[in-house]
PDB file of C-alpha atoms in Angstrom:
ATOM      1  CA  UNK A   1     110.184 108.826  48.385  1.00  0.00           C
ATOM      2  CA  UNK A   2     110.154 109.562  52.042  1.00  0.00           C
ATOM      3  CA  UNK A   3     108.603 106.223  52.507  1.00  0.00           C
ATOM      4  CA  UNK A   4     111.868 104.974  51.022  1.00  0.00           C
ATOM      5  CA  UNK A   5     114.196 106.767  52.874  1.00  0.00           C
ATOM      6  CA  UNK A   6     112.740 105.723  55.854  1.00  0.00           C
ATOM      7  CA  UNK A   7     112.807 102.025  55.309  1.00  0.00           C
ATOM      8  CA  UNK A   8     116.651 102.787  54.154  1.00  0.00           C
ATOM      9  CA  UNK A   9     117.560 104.299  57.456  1.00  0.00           C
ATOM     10  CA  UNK A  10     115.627 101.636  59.409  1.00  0.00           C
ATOM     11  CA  UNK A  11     117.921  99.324  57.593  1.00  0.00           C
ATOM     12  CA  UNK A  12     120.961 101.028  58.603  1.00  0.00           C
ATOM     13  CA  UNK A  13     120.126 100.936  62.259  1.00  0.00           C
ATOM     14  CA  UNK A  14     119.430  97.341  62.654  1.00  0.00           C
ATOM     15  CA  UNK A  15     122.568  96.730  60.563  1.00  0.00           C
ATOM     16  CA  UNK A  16     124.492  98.836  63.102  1.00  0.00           C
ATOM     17  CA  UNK A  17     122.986  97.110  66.271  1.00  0.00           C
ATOM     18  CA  UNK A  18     124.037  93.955  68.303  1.00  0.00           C
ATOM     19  CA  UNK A  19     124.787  90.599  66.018  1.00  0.00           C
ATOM     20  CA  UNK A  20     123.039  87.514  66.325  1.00  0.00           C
ATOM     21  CA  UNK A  21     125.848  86.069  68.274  1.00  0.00           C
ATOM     22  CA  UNK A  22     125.338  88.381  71.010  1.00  0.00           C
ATOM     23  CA  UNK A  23     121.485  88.453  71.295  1.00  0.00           C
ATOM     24  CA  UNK A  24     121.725  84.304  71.616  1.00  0.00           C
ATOM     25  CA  UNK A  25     124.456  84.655  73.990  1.00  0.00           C
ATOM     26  CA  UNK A  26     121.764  86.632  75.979  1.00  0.00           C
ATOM     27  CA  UNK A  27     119.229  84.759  75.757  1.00  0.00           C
ATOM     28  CA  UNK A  28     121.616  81.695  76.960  1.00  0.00           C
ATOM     29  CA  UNK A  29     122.789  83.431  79.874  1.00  0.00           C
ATOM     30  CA  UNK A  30     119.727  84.832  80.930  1.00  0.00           C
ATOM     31  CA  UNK A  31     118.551  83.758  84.377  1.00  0.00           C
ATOM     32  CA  UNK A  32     120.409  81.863  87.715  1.00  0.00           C
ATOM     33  CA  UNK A  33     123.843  80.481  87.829  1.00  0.00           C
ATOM     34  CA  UNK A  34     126.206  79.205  90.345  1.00  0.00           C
ATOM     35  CA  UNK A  35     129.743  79.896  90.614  1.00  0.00           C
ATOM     36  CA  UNK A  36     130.903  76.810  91.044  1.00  0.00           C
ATOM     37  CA  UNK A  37     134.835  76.980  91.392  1.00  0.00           C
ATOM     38  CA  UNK A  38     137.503  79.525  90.873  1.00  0.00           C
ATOM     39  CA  UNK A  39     141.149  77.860  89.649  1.00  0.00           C
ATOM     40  CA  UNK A  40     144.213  79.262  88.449  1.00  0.00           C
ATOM     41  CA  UNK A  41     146.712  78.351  85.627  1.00  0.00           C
ATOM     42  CA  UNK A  42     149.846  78.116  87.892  1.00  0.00           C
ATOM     43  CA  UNK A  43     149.678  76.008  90.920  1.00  0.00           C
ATOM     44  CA  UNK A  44     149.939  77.398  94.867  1.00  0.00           C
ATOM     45  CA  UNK A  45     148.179  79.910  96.870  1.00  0.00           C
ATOM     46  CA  UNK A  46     147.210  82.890  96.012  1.00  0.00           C
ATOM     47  CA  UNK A  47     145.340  85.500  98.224  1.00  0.00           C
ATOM     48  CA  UNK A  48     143.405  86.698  95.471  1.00  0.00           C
ATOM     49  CA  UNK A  49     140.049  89.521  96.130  1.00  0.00           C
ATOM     50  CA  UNK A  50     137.780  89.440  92.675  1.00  0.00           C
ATOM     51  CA  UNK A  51     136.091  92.205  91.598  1.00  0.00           C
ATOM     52  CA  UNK A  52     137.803  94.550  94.448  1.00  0.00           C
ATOM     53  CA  UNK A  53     135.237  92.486  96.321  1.00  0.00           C
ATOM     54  CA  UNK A  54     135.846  89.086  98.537  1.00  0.00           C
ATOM     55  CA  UNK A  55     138.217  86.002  98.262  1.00  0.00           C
ATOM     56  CA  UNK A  56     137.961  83.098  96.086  1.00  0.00           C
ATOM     57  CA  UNK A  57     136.451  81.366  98.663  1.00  0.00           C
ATOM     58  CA  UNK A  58     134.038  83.728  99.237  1.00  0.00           C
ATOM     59  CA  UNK A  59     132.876  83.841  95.601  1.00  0.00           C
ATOM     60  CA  UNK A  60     132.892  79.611  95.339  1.00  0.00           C
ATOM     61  CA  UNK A  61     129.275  78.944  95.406  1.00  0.00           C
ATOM     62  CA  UNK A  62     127.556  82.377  95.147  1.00  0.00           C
ATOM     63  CA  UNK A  63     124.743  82.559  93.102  1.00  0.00           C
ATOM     64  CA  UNK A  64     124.395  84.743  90.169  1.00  0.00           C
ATOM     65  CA  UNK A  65     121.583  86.524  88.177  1.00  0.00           C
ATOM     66  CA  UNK A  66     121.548  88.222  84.787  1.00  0.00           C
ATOM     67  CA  UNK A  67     118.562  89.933  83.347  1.00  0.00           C
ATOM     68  CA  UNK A  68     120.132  90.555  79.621  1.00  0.00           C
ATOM     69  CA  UNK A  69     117.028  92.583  78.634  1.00  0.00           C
ATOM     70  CA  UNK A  70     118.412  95.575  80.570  1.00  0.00           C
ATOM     71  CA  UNK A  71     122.076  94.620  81.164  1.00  0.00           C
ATOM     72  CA  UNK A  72     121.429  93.884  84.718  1.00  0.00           C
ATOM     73  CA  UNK A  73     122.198  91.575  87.188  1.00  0.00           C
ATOM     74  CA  UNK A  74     123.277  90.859  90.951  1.00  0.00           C
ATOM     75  CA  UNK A  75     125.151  88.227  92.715  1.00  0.00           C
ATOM     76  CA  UNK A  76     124.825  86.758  96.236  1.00  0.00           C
ATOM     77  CA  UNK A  77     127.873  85.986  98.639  1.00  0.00           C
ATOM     78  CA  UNK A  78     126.812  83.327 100.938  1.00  0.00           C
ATOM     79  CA  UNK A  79     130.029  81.987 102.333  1.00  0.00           C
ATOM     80  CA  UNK A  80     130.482  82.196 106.425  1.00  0.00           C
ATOM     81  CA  UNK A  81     133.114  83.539 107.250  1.00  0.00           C
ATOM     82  CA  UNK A  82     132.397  86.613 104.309  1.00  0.00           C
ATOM     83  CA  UNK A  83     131.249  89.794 103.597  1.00  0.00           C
ATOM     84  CA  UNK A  84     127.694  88.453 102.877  1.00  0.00           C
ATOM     85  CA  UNK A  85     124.836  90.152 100.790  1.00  0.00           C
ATOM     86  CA  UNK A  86     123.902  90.638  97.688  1.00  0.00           C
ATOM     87  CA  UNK A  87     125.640  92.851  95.409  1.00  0.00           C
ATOM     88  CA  UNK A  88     124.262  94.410  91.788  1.00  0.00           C
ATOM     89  CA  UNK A  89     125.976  94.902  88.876  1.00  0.00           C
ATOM     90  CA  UNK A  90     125.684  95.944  84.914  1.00  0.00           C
ATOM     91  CA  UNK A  91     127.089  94.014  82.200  1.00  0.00           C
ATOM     92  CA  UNK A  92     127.955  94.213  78.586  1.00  0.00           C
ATOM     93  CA  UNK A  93     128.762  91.103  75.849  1.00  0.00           C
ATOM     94  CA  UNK A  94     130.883  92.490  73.301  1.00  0.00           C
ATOM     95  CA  UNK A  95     131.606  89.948  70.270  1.00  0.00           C
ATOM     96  CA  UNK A  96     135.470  89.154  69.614  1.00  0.00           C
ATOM     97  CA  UNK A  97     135.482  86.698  67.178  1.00  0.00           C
ATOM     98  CA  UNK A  98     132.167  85.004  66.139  1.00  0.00           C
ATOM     99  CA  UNK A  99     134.125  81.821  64.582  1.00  0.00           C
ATOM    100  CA  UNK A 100     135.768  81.326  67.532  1.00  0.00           C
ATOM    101  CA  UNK A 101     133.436  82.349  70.514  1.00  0.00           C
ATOM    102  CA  UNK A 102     135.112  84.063  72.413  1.00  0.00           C
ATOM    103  CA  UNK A 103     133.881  87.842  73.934  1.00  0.00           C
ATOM    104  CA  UNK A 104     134.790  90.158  76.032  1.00  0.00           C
ATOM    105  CA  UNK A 105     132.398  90.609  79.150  1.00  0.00           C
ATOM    106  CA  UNK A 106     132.195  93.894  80.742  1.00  0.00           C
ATOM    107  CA  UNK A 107     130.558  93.784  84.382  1.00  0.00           C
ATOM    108  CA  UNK A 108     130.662  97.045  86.401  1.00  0.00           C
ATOM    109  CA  UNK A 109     129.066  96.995  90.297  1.00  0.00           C
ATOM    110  CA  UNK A 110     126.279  99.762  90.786  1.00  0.00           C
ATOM    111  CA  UNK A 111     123.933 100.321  93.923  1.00  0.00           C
ATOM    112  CA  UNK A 112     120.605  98.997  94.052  1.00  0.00           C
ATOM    113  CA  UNK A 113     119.045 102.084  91.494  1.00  0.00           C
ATOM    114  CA  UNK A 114     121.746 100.536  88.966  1.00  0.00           C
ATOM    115  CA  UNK A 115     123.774 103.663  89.091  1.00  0.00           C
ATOM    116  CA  UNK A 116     127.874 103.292  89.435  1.00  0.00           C
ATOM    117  CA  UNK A 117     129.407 104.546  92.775  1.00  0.00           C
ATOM    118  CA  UNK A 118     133.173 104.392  91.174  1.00  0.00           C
ATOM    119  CA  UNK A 119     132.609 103.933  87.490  1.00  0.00           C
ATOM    120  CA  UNK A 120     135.127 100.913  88.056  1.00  0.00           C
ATOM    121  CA  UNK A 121     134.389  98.052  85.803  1.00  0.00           C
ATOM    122  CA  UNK A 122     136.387  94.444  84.822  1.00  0.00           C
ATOM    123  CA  UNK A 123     136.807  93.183  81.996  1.00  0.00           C
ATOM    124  CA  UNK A 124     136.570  89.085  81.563  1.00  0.00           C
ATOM    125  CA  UNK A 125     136.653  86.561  78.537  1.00  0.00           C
ATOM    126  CA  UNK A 126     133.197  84.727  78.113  1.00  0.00           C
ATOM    127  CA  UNK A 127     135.237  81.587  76.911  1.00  0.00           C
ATOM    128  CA  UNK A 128     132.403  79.216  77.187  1.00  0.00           C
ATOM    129  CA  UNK A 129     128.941  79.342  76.865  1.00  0.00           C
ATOM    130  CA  UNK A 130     125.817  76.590  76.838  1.00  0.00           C
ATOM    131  CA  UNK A 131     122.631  76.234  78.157  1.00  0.00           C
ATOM    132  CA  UNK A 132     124.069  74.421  81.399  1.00  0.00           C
ATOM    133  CA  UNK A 133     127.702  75.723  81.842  1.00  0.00           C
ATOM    134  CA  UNK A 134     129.671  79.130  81.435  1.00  0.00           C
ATOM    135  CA  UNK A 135     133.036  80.246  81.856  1.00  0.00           C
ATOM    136  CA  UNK A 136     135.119  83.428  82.482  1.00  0.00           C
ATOM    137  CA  UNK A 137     138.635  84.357  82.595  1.00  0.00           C
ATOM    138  CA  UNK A 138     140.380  87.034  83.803  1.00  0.00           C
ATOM    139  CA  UNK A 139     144.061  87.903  82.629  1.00  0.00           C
ATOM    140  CA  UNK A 140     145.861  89.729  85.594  1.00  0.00           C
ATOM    141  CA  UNK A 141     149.605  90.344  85.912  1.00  0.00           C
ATOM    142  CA  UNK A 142     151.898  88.490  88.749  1.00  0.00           C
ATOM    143  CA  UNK A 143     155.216  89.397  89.189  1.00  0.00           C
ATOM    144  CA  UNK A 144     154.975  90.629  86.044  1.00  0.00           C
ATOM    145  CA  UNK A 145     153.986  87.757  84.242  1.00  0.00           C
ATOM    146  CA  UNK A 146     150.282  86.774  82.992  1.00  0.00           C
ATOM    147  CA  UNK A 147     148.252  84.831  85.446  1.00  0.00           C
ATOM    148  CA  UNK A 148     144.783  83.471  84.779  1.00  0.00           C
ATOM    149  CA  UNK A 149     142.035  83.379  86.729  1.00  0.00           C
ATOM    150  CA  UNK A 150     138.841  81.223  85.553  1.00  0.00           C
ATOM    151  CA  UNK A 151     135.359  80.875  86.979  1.00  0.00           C
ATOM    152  CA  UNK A 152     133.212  78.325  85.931  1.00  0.00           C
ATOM    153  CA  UNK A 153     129.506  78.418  86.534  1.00  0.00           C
ATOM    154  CA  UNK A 154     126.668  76.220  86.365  1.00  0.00           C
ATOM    155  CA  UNK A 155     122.569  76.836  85.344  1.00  0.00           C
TER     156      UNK A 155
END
């Protein structure tokens, strides 16, 4: 009877953890990507910082890292005329809508021992995935109107 129970409850658990969706989503994004270019949906110039960090330009052609077996990852500023370095970070996939693919993506920057100096995080849409290409966007508010920011990476 115990027995039983037990293989019941073991059940339950993996029921209760991550979906499928997720854990391929993972596996996809697992390992070095480029951030390739930064637009926006309404034209002009914007002096934008992401992530409380550096400009667009400064985040055009950084590299990227995600280790998805511990939620970790850093990225690399390379740009000139930046704030240079690399800089670490945790993140989370949470699934939205499985039939339509879209997530929310949850990446908060921590110090080199992975612990959070502000407990600050953003939250982005994963709005594409594949083995060669991802994208993110970011809703933000300008002059009180909805303004989106997209970053589109390549493997």
């Amino acid at each position: 009877m115990k027995k039983i129970a037990l293989i019941i409850l073991v059940i339950g658990l993996i029921s209760c953890g991550t979906s499928k969706t997720v854990r391929v989503s993972k596996k996809i994004i697992k390992g070095d990507w480029i951030l390739n270019s930064i637009t926006y949906d309404k034209a002009g110039t914007y002096n934008v910082t992401l992530l409380n960090d550096v400009s667009k330009a400064c985040f055009e052609n950084s590299t990227w890292q995600f280790v998805p077996n511990n939620n970790t990852g850093k990225y690399t500023i390379n740009g000139g005329d930046c704030a240079t370095g690399e800089r670490n970070f945790v993140f989370t996939i949470q699934e939205i809508n499985p039939e339509t693919g879209l997530y929310d993506f949850l990446i908060k920057p921590t110090n080199e021992k992975g612990k959070s100096e502000t407990n600050q995080g953003y939250r982005l849409s994963l709005t594409d995935l594949s083995e060669t290409n991802m994208q993110w966007q970011q809703i933000v508010s300008l002059d009180g109107k909805p303004f989106t920011i997209t970053m589109n990476f390549n493997k």
